[in-house]
Amino acid sequence: MTEPAPKGRPAATRAHRPPTIHDVAREAGVSRGTVSRVLQGGHHVSPAALEAVNAAIRRTGYVVNRHARSLVMQRSDSVAFLLTEPQELFFEDPNFNVLLRGCTRALAEHDIPLLLMIAGNEPERRRITRYIAGGHVGGVLLVSSHSGNPMVERLTEAEVPVVACGKPLGQRTRVAYVAADDREGARDMVRHLRAAGRRRIGTVTGPQDTPGGVERLAGYRETLAELGLPYDEQLVAEGDYTRSGGEAATARLLAQAPDLDAVFVASDLMADGALTALQRAGRRTPEDVAVGGFDDSPIAPSTRPPLTTIRQPWDRISDEMVRLLLARISGEDPAAVILPTELVVRDSA
Amino acid sequence: MTEPAPKGRPAATRAHRPPTIHDVAREAGVSRGTVSRVLQGGHHVSPAALEAVNAAIRRTGYVVNRHARSLVMQRSDSVAFLLTEPQELFFEDPNFNVLLRGCTRALAEHDIPLLLMIAGNEPERRRITRYIAGGHVGGVLLVSSHSGNPMVERLTEAEVPVVACGKPLGQRTRVAYVAADDREGARDMVRHLRAAGRRRIGTVTGPQDTPGGVERLAGYRETLAELGLPYDEQLVAEGDYTRSGGEAATARLLAQAPDLDAVFVASDLMADGALTALQRAGRRTPEDVAVGGFDDSPIAPSTRPPLTTIRQPWDRISDEMVRLLLARISGEDPAAVILPTELVVRDSA
DNA sequence: CTGAAAGCGCTTACAG
DNA sequence: CTGAAAGCGCTTACAG
């Protein structure tokens, strides 16, 4: 007694409907309400009923219909990974990959799907704001380091739980975030450089409207003072977290302070550019000029020479971002989590 | 007359519900059915009603609730981007970024959310299969080049529309795919090398269980024959699409055929490794040994020297993958789309 | 502890 | 062309 297939039926329509809560209820000899209670954690359910339902679920291969659930619960079970950096950075910087990978994994462990959203321009930002504010997403993992990002405020206004990667700068509202201890990491690197006998230590900073840009420079300054080394503006150049930006900044440094014997570069990608600039200038690394990076990104082991750097604990950062977001979603107040970094010594310093 | 906020209300619950189809209907003075018909494309709706509804939508700021829609339509409006490559490759190879970025953009233009899924091992694959087969996804963009990937068959079995990037090898079922013209691209590169005066042209291939590995080698062989150059097994080494794999394969080539004066490397990442191997061996590029890559990946302009390579049209590939998938979802039969490549001449050859 | 019932927001035959 | 009504699969007070 098979029904004739309707003409032009879309490929997406399944021939046989997957089992519903109704099938499970019948199979287990209980009501749909009881099945639902089991699904919600099994509270207020007798052991016998619980067992019967679980067995029925197994037999039928039941999987909850998330659309139905989201509809009645008035919220989505998915999480957005929202990237608001310019797209070249996303292409170039392996850190984004690592973070995206880590968050996908951490969410998968909670069986939560990740929606990738990239907001490169204002129309995109508006579209995405509308989508998220429409309640299609349970929470947002926000990657946007530059100060004054309009998305932070818009999402907060829409009452969507948000956790940022890195402390959002220039925001009036308090937002939960996870960050590595940038300042302490910078201090470790400068101490390492000094311990290796360097005295004229320059730095290529990140953009000064990003937390990493500000904090790593602060750590550099503090440690210089602590070590009794003078702070010299000629020894500081600002980069933009790109490889070519790092190369250019290092070239400026070399022109301003030809006698430098070490440079702390605020990201590995920029440090790779610094290596190129030094080679171009005929300086050997590390013999003439030692180079220290930041991130321990996937490129660090394969630069020439391999990069001494500060490891950001990306897996832990991902885990904590997801943990904080789930906490926010279930009503907890925002919190900040700062994770320790680690010096990784290779050949460049 | 504000209600007291219930204690412990989850942050995700909105204070004021977004407008529903019901609000729009009331505002426009029509029934909910008519509003829905307008939403579905405005067929069988009088111009007056259509206008009234559209105005009401604008006034209320109505956005369709996708959960409700998916529930009643029995299918999801989202698309999965499914990655089944080993994760190191995802970290290292910028092509994945470019493709992911392109697909996110192309889907965004259709207002379709992208779910990122990474299946690194069998438990993951099972979990993801269950999720997708559960109907939580309207279709799948599959990135998996290695032959015999179990996901292809499982997804086809689950009757989920699939479009692959690159021709899936060793599958019994026919699956839609989009690919660059690997063979023709390889031919262009070998011709270019020969035109530059090279006679002992080696090649580092991709894995021979991937379409790119097989096709680019085939193009190499054909062109050698066409040019009257002998095919010499000592001139061929297999790589694994990683930078270090390319370096190792090139070192083998150098040992087997010390007199080679050019090498066609089947990916830019491996070509970067090849550059390192050559430099280690004291060979200058391009003076002693010319190097041609494949991909025109983001790293190509910044290798040393900048890489001459074959451009894969990633934006078009993304567009076509999304177009094909949408066609599949609306019931069309699978198709294959082959896109032309382009020689990009820089300094390495 | 458990069942019956209402309702989440939408789409779609079915009559008119 | 249009409205009333049923129903998608689930959750959750409300009675018992």
XYZ file of C-alpha atoms in Angstrom, chain B residues 34-342:
309
model
C -2.533 35.436 2.867
C 0.546 36.691 4.655
C 2.113 33.287 4.249
C 1.330 33.267 0.542
C 3.074 36.599 0.170
C 6.067 35.169 1.993
C 6.102 32.206 -0.380
C 6.412 34.433 -3.410
C 3.122 36.303 -3.691
C 1.367 33.918 -6.066
C -2.418 33.878 -5.961
C -2.482 37.128 -4.067
C -4.209 40.294 -5.238
C -1.971 43.315 -5.809
C -3.800 45.214 -3.092
C -3.297 42.477 -0.509
C 0.303 42.026 -1.543
C 1.031 45.681 -1.031
C -0.783 45.806 2.291
C 1.143 42.806 3.563
C 4.509 44.103 2.410
C 3.814 47.418 4.091
C 2.823 45.631 7.283
C 5.990 43.555 7.171
C 8.036 46.699 6.884
C 6.190 48.456 9.689
C 6.387 45.566 12.099
C 9.922 44.551 11.207
C 8.698 41.019 10.769
C 11.240 38.250 10.156
C 10.094 34.730 9.471
C 10.642 32.209 12.240
C 12.764 29.592 10.568
C 12.122 26.962 13.171
C 8.381 27.110 12.580
C 8.874 27.105 8.869
C 11.316 24.205 8.903
C 8.975 22.255 11.140
C 6.041 22.492 8.837
C 8.064 22.242 5.618
C 9.815 19.171 6.952
C 13.208 20.367 5.940
C 15.911 22.675 7.129
C 17.004 25.810 5.372
C 20.606 25.522 6.457
C 23.539 23.971 4.638
C 26.441 22.061 6.131
C 30.041 22.664 5.092
C 31.527 19.287 5.897
C 35.258 18.866 6.131
C 36.656 15.360 6.282
C 40.311 16.069 5.670
C 42.749 15.439 8.473
C 42.855 18.510 10.635
C 46.492 19.378 10.070
C 45.692 20.051 6.458
C 42.871 22.343 7.465
C 45.260 24.262 9.655
C 47.957 24.508 7.134
C 46.325 24.802 3.749
C 44.945 28.278 3.028
C 42.807 26.822 0.233
C 40.335 25.591 2.796
C 39.971 29.092 4.140
C 39.368 30.480 0.727
C 36.755 27.870 -0.058
C 35.042 28.226 3.303
C 34.991 31.976 2.942
C 33.612 31.734 -0.575
C 30.861 29.304 0.351
C 29.858 31.382 3.365
C 29.574 34.403 1.124
C 27.699 32.597 -1.647
C 25.213 31.126 0.823
C 24.786 34.462 2.572
C 23.645 35.912 -0.729
C 20.777 33.438 -0.596
C 20.270 34.135 3.087
C 21.192 30.567 3.956
C 23.142 29.865 7.129
C 26.261 27.689 6.954
C 26.878 25.007 9.546
C 30.534 24.081 9.876
C 31.192 20.419 10.603
C 34.556 18.775 10.939
C 34.714 15.002 10.856
C 38.208 14.016 11.864
C 37.523 10.488 13.106
C 34.931 7.751 12.974
C 32.921 8.717 16.084
C 32.698 12.244 14.734
C 31.611 10.943 11.379
C 28.889 8.892 13.004
C 27.642 11.786 15.068
C 27.540 14.044 12.047
C 25.854 11.439 9.880
C 23.139 11.065 12.504
C 22.697 14.797 12.695
C 22.467 15.280 8.958
C 20.338 12.201 8.358
C 18.032 13.551 11.069
C 16.991 16.197 8.584
C 18.642 19.092 10.360
C 20.339 20.254 7.233
C 19.002 21.014 3.793
C 22.116 19.951 1.952
C 25.826 19.331 2.271
C 28.893 20.941 0.715
C 31.448 18.184 1.023
C 35.193 18.740 1.120
C 36.944 15.433 1.017
C 39.344 14.589 -1.722
C 40.616 11.194 -0.665
C 39.105 8.205 -2.386
C 36.651 5.915 -0.637
C 35.335 8.447 1.837
C 32.497 6.707 3.695
C 30.578 9.938 4.179
C 29.654 10.230 0.508
C 27.741 6.991 0.540
C 26.166 7.556 3.936
C 24.870 10.955 2.971
C 23.536 9.689 -0.327
C 21.810 6.863 1.516
C 20.227 9.390 3.837
C 18.859 11.098 0.725
C 20.533 14.388 1.576
C 21.563 16.529 -1.387
C 25.352 16.659 -1.648
C 27.778 18.630 -3.758
C 31.464 17.783 -3.504
C 34.502 19.933 -4.132
C 36.574 17.911 -6.569
C 35.435 14.681 -8.173
C 34.813 12.032 -5.508
C 36.921 8.993 -6.376
C 35.849 5.398 -5.966
C 32.155 6.017 -5.373
C 29.433 3.821 -6.776
C 26.785 6.468 -6.566
C 26.859 9.504 -8.778
C 27.383 12.701 -6.833
C 27.342 16.262 -8.015
C 30.678 18.036 -7.872
C 32.586 21.126 -8.901
C 36.253 21.036 -9.826
C 38.905 23.065 -11.552
C 40.267 21.628 -14.770
C 43.254 19.955 -13.118
C 44.528 18.249 -16.198
C 44.461 21.297 -18.409
C 46.050 23.379 -15.650
C 48.919 20.927 -15.368
C 49.383 20.998 -19.122
C 49.603 24.790 -19.102
C 52.290 24.723 -16.456
C 54.428 22.112 -18.172
C 54.164 23.982 -21.465
C 55.214 27.163 -19.691
C 58.230 25.439 -18.164
C 59.244 24.030 -21.544
C 58.739 27.384 -23.245
C 61.178 28.837 -20.710
C 63.790 26.433 -22.024
C 63.547 23.656 -19.436
C 64.097 20.079 -20.590
C 64.415 17.958 -17.431
C 61.081 18.715 -15.839
C 60.214 16.787 -12.683
C 56.969 16.720 -10.772
C 55.841 16.411 -7.171
C 52.365 14.937 -7.342
C 49.488 14.958 -4.895
C 48.373 11.703 -3.260
C 47.318 9.239 -5.920
C 44.002 8.582 -4.218
C 42.891 12.161 -4.829
C 41.567 13.553 -8.103
C 44.068 16.408 -8.059
C 46.881 13.951 -7.500
C 45.836 11.779 -10.428
C 44.743 14.422 -12.919
C 47.645 16.802 -12.534
C 50.081 13.929 -13.026
C 48.147 12.841 -16.121
C 48.363 16.349 -17.542
C 52.094 16.351 -16.877
C 52.619 13.042 -18.706
C 50.483 13.986 -21.668
C 52.287 17.251 -22.165
C 55.702 15.652 -21.931
C 54.685 13.264 -24.718
C 53.227 16.105 -26.731
C 56.494 18.026 -26.419
C 58.579 15.013 -27.365
C 60.143 14.800 -23.899
C 60.638 11.313 -22.406
C 58.680 10.270 -19.305
C 61.139 9.298 -16.585
C 59.991 7.741 -13.318
C 63.015 9.213 -11.568
C 61.447 12.588 -12.241
C 58.257 11.817 -10.302
C 57.750 11.877 -6.529
C 54.499 11.720 -4.574
C 53.686 14.314 -1.909
C 50.827 14.607 0.557
C 49.751 18.221 0.056
C 51.652 19.415 3.121
C 54.575 21.819 3.082
C 56.953 19.350 4.691
C 55.742 16.596 2.363
C 56.601 18.814 -0.593
C 60.023 19.486 0.829
C 60.733 15.785 1.344
C 59.467 14.794 -2.106
C 61.639 17.446 -3.728
C 64.674 16.199 -1.831
C 63.984 12.699 -3.186
C 63.665 14.094 -6.687
C 66.995 15.860 -6.352
C 68.649 12.616 -5.283
C 67.070 10.576 -8.084
C 67.599 13.111 -10.850
C 70.314 15.616 -9.932
C 70.151 17.119 -13.401
C 66.552 18.342 -13.244
C 66.060 21.959 -14.198
C 62.389 22.420 -13.361
C 59.723 20.943 -11.148
C 55.973 21.149 -11.390
C 54.560 20.831 -7.867
C 50.886 19.887 -7.551
C 50.075 22.422 -4.815
C 51.409 25.786 -3.668
C 51.937 24.615 -0.127
C 54.119 21.747 -1.348
C 55.817 24.138 -3.762
C 56.804 26.296 -0.820
C 58.384 23.196 0.687
C 60.086 22.534 -2.640
C 61.620 26.011 -2.554
C 63.089 25.205 0.844
C 64.469 21.870 -0.336
C 66.111 23.477 -3.340
C 67.641 26.223 -1.259
C 68.959 23.619 1.176
C 70.531 21.788 -1.751
C 72.195 24.970 -2.942
C 70.087 25.297 -6.085
C 68.866 28.727 -7.049
C 65.270 29.330 -8.077
C 64.558 29.951 -10.881
C 68.116 30.106 -12.271
C 69.055 26.481 -11.583
C 65.654 24.927 -11.055
C 62.350 26.540 -11.968
C 59.381 25.807 -9.712
C 55.727 25.881 -10.756
C 52.951 25.448 -8.233
C 49.215 24.850 -8.370
C 46.342 26.730 -6.660
C 47.411 30.358 -6.606
C 46.780 30.159 -2.898
C 47.181 33.213 -0.657
C 50.749 32.178 0.150
C 51.862 32.211 -3.493
C 52.762 35.914 -3.706
C 54.826 35.810 -0.533
C 57.008 32.749 -0.999
C 60.628 33.441 -1.839
C 60.745 33.865 -4.740
C 57.041 34.525 -5.430
C 55.456 31.497 -6.996
C 54.483 31.002 -10.600
C 51.383 28.868 -10.370
C 48.010 27.790 -11.754
C 45.053 29.679 -10.389
C 42.047 27.772 -9.172
C 39.001 30.045 -9.467
C 37.876 29.619 -5.870
C 35.153 32.222 -5.960
C 33.581 30.628 -8.990
C 34.023 27.196 -7.454
C 32.175 28.371 -4.338
C 29.432 29.964 -6.392
C 28.944 26.883 -8.514
C 28.924 24.549 -5.529
C 26.172 26.571 -3.920
C 24.251 26.883 -7.166
C 24.420 23.146 -7.796
C 23.396 22.366 -4.243
C 20.362 24.608 -4.402
C 19.435 22.937 -7.681
C 19.775 19.517 -6.071
C 17.664 20.602 -3.138
C 14.885 21.659 -5.461
C 14.938 18.283 -7.164
C 17.346 18.538 -10.065
C 19.646 15.658 -10.966
C 23.328 15.695 -10.050
C 25.705 17.460 -12.398
C 29.433 18.085 -12.647
C 30.935 21.485 -13.300
C 34.524 21.824 -14.488
C 36.011 25.306 -14.316
C 39.013 26.578 -16.273
C 42.272 27.459 -14.551
C 44.725 30.195 -15.384
